[in-house]
Amino acid sequence: VQLQASGGGLVQAGGSLRLSCAASGTIFSPNTMAWYRQAPGKQRELVAGISSGGSTNYAASVEGRFTISRDNAKNTVYLQMDSLKPEDTAVYYCNARSYFGSVRTLDAWGQGTLVTVSS
């Protein structure tokens, strides 16, 4: 399974960006798809996740500003980022996971897309 992320760029504080990540090489929709980010000098952190059924979870720092969604038919996950802040600057990675019972059968990562928010 390969993940291709796109949509990063440079935006001013208060602006918006939409990230997309398409999964290829599988006919099955991943159980969960998520966005992580890693800022310089910091650990990678979960930004938002979404299950195949549409249940979502968000980091507290982005709750109310970011919206994650997915199109199961296209195996694509999106991250709509509004009211961006300079502290949102990071490389954003998409992730796809599947499970068979308690066994993780898929754990794929995209190549990362840079989001830079200027003040």
PDB file of C-alpha atoms in Angstrom, residues 15-58:
ATOM      1  CA  GLY A  15      -5.614  31.175   6.554  1.00  0.00           C
ATOM      2  CA  SER A  16      -6.673  27.729   5.387  1.00  0.00           C
ATOM      3  CA  LEU A  17      -5.190  24.729   3.645  1.00  0.00           C
ATOM      4  CA  ARG A  18      -6.580  21.367   2.631  1.00  0.00           C
ATOM      5  CA  LEU A  19      -4.409  18.283   2.650  1.00  0.00           C
ATOM      6  CA  SER A  20      -5.234  15.133   0.723  1.00  0.00           C
ATOM      7  CA  CYS A  21      -3.807  11.647   0.934  1.00  0.00           C
ATOM      8  CA  ALA A  22      -4.694   8.846  -1.449  1.00  0.00           C
ATOM      9  CA  ALA A  23      -3.985   5.195  -0.741  1.00  0.00           C
ATOM     10  CA  SER A  24      -3.174   2.910  -3.656  1.00  0.00           C
ATOM     11  CA  GLY A  25      -2.271  -0.731  -4.021  1.00  0.00           C
ATOM     12  CA  THR A  26      -5.174  -2.079  -2.050  1.00  0.00           C
ATOM     13  CA  ILE A  27      -8.775  -2.895  -2.785  1.00  0.00           C
ATOM     14  CA  PHE A  28      -9.669  -2.698   0.890  1.00  0.00           C
ATOM     15  CA  SER A  29     -10.398   0.513   2.696  1.00  0.00           C
ATOM     16  CA  PRO A  30      -8.046   0.916   5.680  1.00  0.00           C
ATOM     17  CA  ASN A  31      -9.678   0.622   9.092  1.00  0.00           C
ATOM     18  CA  THR A  32      -8.235   3.930  10.213  1.00  0.00           C
ATOM     19  CA  MET A  33      -6.656   6.841   8.414  1.00  0.00           C
ATOM     20  CA  ALA A  34      -4.961   9.667  10.201  1.00  0.00           C
ATOM     21  CA  TRP A  35      -2.782  12.733   9.954  1.00  0.00           C
ATOM     22  CA  TYR A  36       0.311  13.196  12.070  1.00  0.00           C
ATOM     23  CA  ARG A  37       2.717  16.116  12.124  1.00  0.00           C
ATOM     24  CA  GLN A  38       6.272  16.704  13.155  1.00  0.00           C
ATOM     25  CA  ALA A  39       7.650  20.147  13.831  1.00  0.00           C
ATOM     26  CA  PRO A  40      11.415  20.791  13.893  1.00  0.00           C
ATOM     27  CA  GLY A  41      12.947  19.443  17.067  1.00  0.00           C
ATOM     28  CA  LYS A  42       9.721  17.821  18.207  1.00  0.00           C
ATOM     29  CA  GLN A  43       8.270  14.343  18.177  1.00  0.00           C
ATOM     30  CA  ARG A  44       5.695  13.268  15.667  1.00  0.00           C
ATOM     31  CA  GLU A  45       2.209  13.763  17.063  1.00  0.00           C
ATOM     32  CA  LEU A  46      -1.271  12.679  16.090  1.00  0.00           C
ATOM     33  CA  VAL A  47      -3.338  15.508  14.625  1.00  0.00           C
ATOM     34  CA  ALA A  48      -6.562  13.732  13.707  1.00  0.00           C
ATOM     35  CA  GLY A  49      -7.834  10.267  12.912  1.00  0.00           C
ATOM     36  CA  ILE A  50     -10.911   8.790  11.285  1.00  0.00           C
ATOM     37  CA  SER A  51     -12.281   5.268  11.194  1.00  0.00           C
ATOM     38  CA  SER A  52     -13.834   3.583   8.190  1.00  0.00           C
ATOM     39  CA  GLY A  53     -17.188   4.251   9.817  1.00  0.00           C
ATOM     40  CA  GLY A  54     -16.516   7.951  10.141  1.00  0.00           C
ATOM     41  CA  SER A  55     -15.666   8.266  13.834  1.00  0.00           C
ATOM     42  CA  THR A  56     -13.128  11.007  14.377  1.00  0.00           C
ATOM     43  CA  ASN A  57     -10.679  12.139  17.025  1.00  0.00           C
ATOM     44  CA  TYR A  58      -8.550  15.269  17.223  1.00  0.00           C
TER      45      TYR A  58
END
